[in-house]
Short mmCIF file of C-alpha atoms in Angstrom, two decimals:
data_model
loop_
_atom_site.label_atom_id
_atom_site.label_comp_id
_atom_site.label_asym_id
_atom_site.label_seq_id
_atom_site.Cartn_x
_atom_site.Cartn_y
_atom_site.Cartn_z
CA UNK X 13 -98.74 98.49 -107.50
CA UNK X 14 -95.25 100.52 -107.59
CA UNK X 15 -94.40 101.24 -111.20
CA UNK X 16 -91.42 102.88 -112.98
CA UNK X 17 -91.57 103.29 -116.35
CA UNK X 18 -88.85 105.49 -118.72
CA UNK X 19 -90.64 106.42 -121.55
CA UNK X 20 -88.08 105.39 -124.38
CA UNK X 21 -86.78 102.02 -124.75
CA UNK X 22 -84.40 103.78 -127.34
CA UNK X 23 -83.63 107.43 -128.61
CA UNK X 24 -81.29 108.50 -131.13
CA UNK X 25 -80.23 111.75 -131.69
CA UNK X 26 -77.38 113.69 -133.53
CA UNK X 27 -74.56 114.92 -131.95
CA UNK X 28 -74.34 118.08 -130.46
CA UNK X 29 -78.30 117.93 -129.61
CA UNK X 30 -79.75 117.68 -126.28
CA UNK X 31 -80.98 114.40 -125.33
CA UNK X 32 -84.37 114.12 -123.02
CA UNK X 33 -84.77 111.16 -121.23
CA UNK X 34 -88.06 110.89 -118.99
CA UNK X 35 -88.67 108.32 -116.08
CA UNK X 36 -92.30 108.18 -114.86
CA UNK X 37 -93.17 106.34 -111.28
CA UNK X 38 -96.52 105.86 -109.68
CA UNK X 39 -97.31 104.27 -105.95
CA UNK X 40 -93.76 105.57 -104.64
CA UNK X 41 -92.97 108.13 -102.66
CA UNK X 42 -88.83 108.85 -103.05
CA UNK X 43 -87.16 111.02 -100.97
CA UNK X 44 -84.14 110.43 -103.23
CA UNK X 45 -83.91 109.57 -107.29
CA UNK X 46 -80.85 108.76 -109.44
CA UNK X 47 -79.70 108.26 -112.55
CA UNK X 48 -76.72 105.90 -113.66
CA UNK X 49 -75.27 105.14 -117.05
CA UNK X 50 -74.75 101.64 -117.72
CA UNK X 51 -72.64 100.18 -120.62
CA UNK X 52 -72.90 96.83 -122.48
CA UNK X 53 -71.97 93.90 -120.13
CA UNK X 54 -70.84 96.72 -117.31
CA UNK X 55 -72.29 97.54 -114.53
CA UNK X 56 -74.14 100.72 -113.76
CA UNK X 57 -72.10 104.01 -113.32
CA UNK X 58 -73.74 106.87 -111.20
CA UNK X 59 -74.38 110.18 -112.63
CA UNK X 60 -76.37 112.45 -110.50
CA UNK X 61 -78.64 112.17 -107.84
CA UNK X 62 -81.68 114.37 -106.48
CA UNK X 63 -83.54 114.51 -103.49
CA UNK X 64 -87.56 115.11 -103.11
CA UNK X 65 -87.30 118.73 -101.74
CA UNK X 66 -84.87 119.87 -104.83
CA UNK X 67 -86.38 120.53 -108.05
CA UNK X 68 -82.97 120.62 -110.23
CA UNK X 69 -79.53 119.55 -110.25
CA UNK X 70 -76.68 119.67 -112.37
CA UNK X 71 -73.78 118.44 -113.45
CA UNK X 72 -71.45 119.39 -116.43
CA UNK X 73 -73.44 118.63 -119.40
CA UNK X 74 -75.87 116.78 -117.51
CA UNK X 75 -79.38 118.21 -115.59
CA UNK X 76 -81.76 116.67 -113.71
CA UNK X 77 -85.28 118.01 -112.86
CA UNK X 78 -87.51 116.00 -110.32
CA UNK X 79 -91.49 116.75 -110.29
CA UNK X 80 -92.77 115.55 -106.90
CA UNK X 81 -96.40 116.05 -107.95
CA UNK X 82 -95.86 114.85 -111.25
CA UNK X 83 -94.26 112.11 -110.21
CA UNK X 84 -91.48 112.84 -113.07
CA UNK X 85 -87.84 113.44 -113.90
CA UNK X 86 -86.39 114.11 -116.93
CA UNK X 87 -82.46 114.03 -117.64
CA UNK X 88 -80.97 116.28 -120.02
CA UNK X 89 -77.48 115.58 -121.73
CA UNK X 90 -76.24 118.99 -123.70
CA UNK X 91 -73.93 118.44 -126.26
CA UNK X 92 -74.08 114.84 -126.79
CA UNK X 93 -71.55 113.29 -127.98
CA UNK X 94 -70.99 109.75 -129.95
CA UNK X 95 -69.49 108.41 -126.41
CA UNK X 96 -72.89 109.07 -124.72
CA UNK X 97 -74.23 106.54 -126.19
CA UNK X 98 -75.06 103.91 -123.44
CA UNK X 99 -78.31 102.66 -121.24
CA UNK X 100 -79.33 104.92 -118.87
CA UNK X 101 -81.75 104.13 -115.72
CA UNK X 102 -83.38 106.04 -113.60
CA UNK X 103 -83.54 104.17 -109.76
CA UNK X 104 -85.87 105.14 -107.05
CA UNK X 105 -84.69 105.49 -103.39
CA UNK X 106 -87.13 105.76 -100.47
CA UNK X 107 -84.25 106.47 -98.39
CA UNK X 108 -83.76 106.09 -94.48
CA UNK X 109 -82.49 102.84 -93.41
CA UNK X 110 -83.01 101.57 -96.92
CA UNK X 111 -80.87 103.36 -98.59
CA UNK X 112 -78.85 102.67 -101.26
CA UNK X 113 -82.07 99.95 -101.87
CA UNK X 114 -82.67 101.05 -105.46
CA UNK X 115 -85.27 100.57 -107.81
CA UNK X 116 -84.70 100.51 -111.54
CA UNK X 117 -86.59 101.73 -114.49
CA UNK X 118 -86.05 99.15 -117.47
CA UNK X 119 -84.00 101.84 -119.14
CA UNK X 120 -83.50 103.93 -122.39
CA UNK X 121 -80.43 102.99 -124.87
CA UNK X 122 -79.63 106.48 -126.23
CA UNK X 123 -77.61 106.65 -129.09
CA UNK X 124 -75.66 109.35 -130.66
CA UNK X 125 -75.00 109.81 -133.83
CA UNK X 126 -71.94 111.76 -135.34
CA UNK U 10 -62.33 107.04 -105.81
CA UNK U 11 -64.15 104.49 -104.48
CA UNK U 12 -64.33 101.16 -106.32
CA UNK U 13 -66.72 98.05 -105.64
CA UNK U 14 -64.87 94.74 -107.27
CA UNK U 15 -66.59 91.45 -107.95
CA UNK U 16 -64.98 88.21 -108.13
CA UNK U 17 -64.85 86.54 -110.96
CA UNK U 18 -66.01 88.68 -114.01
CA UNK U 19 -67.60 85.76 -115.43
CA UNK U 20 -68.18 82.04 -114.73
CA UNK U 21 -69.49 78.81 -116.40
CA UNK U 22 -70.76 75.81 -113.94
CA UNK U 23 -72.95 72.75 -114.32
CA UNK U 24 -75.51 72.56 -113.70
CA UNK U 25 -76.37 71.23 -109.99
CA UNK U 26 -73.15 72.56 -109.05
CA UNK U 27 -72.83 75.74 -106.46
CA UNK U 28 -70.84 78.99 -107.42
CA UNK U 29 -69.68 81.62 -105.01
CA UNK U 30 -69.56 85.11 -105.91
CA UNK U 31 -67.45 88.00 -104.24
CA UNK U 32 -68.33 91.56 -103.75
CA UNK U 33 -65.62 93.42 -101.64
CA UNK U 34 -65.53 97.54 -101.55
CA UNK U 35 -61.71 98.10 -101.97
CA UNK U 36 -61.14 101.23 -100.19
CA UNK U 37 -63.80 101.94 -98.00
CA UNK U 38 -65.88 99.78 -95.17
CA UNK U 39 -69.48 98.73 -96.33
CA UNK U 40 -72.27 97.98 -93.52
CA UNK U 41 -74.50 97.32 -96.44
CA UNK U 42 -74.12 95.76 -99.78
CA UNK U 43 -77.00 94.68 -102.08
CA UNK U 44 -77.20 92.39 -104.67
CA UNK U 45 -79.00 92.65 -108.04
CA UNK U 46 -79.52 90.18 -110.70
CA UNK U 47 -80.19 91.41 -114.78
CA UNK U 48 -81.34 89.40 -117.34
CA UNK U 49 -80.76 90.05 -121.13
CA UNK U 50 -82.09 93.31 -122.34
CA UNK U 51 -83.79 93.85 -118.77
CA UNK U 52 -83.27 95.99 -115.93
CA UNK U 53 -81.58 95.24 -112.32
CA UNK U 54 -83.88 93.71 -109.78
CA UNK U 55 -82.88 93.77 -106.33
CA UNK U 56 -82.39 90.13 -105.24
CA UNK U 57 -81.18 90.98 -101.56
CA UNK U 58 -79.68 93.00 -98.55
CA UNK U 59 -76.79 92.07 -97.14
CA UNK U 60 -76.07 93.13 -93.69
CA UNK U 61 -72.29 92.70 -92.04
CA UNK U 62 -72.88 90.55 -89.25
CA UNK U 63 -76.28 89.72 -89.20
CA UNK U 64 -78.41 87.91 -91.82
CA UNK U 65 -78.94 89.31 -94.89
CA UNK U 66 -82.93 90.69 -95.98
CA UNK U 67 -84.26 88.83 -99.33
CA UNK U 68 -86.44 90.47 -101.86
CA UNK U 69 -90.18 88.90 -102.32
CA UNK U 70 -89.73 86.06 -104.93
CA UNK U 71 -85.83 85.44 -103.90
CA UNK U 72 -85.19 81.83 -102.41
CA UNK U 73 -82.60 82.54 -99.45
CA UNK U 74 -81.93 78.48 -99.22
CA UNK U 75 -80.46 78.97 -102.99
CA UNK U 76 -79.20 82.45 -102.90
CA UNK U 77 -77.09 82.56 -99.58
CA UNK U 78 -75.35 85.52 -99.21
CA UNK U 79 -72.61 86.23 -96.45
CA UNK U 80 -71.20 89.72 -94.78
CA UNK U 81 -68.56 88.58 -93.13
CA UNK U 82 -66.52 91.54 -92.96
CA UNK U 83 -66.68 95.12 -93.64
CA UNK U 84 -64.98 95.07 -97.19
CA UNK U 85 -66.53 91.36 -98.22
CA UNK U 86 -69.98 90.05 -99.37
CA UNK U 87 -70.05 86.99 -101.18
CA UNK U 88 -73.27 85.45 -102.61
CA UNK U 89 -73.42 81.53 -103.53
CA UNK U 90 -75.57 80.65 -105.92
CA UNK U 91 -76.74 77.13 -105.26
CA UNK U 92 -77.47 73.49 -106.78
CA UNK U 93 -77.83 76.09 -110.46
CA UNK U 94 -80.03 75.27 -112.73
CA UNK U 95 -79.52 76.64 -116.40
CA UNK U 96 -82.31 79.51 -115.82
CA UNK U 97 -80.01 81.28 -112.85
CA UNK U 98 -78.04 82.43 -115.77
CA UNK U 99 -77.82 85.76 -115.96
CA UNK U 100 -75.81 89.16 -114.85
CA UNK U 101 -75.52 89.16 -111.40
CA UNK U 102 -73.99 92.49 -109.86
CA UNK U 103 -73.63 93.91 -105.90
CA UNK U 104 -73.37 97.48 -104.82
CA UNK U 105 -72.28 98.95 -101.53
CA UNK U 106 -72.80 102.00 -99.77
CA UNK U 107 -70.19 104.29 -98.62
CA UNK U 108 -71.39 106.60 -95.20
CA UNK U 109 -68.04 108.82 -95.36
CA UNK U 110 -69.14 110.08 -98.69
CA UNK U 111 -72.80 111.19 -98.56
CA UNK U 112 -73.54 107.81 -98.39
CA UNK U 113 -73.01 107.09 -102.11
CA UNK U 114 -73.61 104.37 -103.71
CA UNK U 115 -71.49 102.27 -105.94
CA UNK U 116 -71.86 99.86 -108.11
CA UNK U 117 -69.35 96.45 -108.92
CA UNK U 118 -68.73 95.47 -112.58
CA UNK U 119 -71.16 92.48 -112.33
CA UNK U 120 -70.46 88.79 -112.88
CA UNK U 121 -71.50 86.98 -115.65
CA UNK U 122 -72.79 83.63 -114.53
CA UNK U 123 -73.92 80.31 -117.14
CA UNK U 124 -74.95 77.30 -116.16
CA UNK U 125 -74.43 74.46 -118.56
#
């Protein structure tokens, strides 16, 4: 069956460290994966997004890397900072007319400590 | 930028009652919408397409008699939670996808929904 797991339910690091947040899938084939920041009682916020054929992306202090045959990404935040501290989920997109039809990883809490 | 609004923020009912919640995309025109629901410390699961015009598609597991959703327009999906029962509490929150911007994807601020 399709699976997505992040690996963390929490991590806490200090600030100014680089957080490294991992989200595992099995029995999908994306052509598109995303990652969103979602606060307490908010809805989600979108970071970044990568497609299957691109291996990194970034974004300020924020990189993504996406491992087709390891069925992987990781997300990187450089520099964290106290207001980084949120959930953030990884969401699978298998693209085409489905677009936009995301499925989420349960999510890791990160917080930063000053 | 973009922004995705839902109407109300938050909502108590009793229980057997219906509720109707809004999704509209504020500056842009939305074909699609979809509609998520997140319980308490767990993720979103989709509940539902919604298509403008035509029906919308519902996720394996999602009653379409209790959840109706409507796309009546190109800026307005509204989903109606019906005869609720205590255990449809929960965070309930659409997204809609923009095609003039690299089809991105945005999300509302959810509704908070308790039946009594």
């Amino acid at each position: 069956s399709q699976k997505i797991e992040q690996n963390s339910e929490a991590l806490n690091i200090q600030e100014g460290k680089t957080a490294t947040l991992t989200c595992n899938y099995t029995n999908y084939s994306p052509a598109y994966l995303q990652w969103y920041r979602q606060d307490p009682g908010r809805g989600p916020v979108f970071l970044l997004l990568i497609r299957e054929n691109e291996k990194e992306k970034r974004k300020e202090r924020l990189k993504v890397t996406f491992d087709t045959t390891l069925k992987q990404s990781l997300f990187h935040i450089t520099a964290s900072q106290p207001a980084d501290s949120a959930t953030y989920l990884c969401a699978l997109d298998i693209g085409g007319t489905s677009y936009g039809k995301l499925t989420f990883g349960q999510g890791t809490i990160l917080t930063v400590h000053p | 930028g973009a922004v995705v609004s839902q109407h109300p923020s938050w909502v108590i009912c009793k229980s057997g009652t219906s509720v109707k919640i809004e999704c509209r995309s504020l500056d842009f025109q939305a074909t699609t919408m979809f509609w998520y629901r997140q319980f308490p410390k767990q993720s979103l699961m989709l509940m539902a397409t919604s298509n403008e015009g035509s029906k919308a598609t519902y996720e394996q597991g999602v009653e379409k008699d209790k959840f109706l959703i409507n796309h009546a327009s190109l800026t307005l999906s509204t989903l109606t939670v019906t005869s609720a029962h205590p255990e449809d509490s929960s965070f309930y929150i659409c997204s809609a996808r923009d095609l003039q911007v690299g089809n991105t994807i945005y999300f509302g601020e959810g509704s908070w929904l308790t039946v009594v």
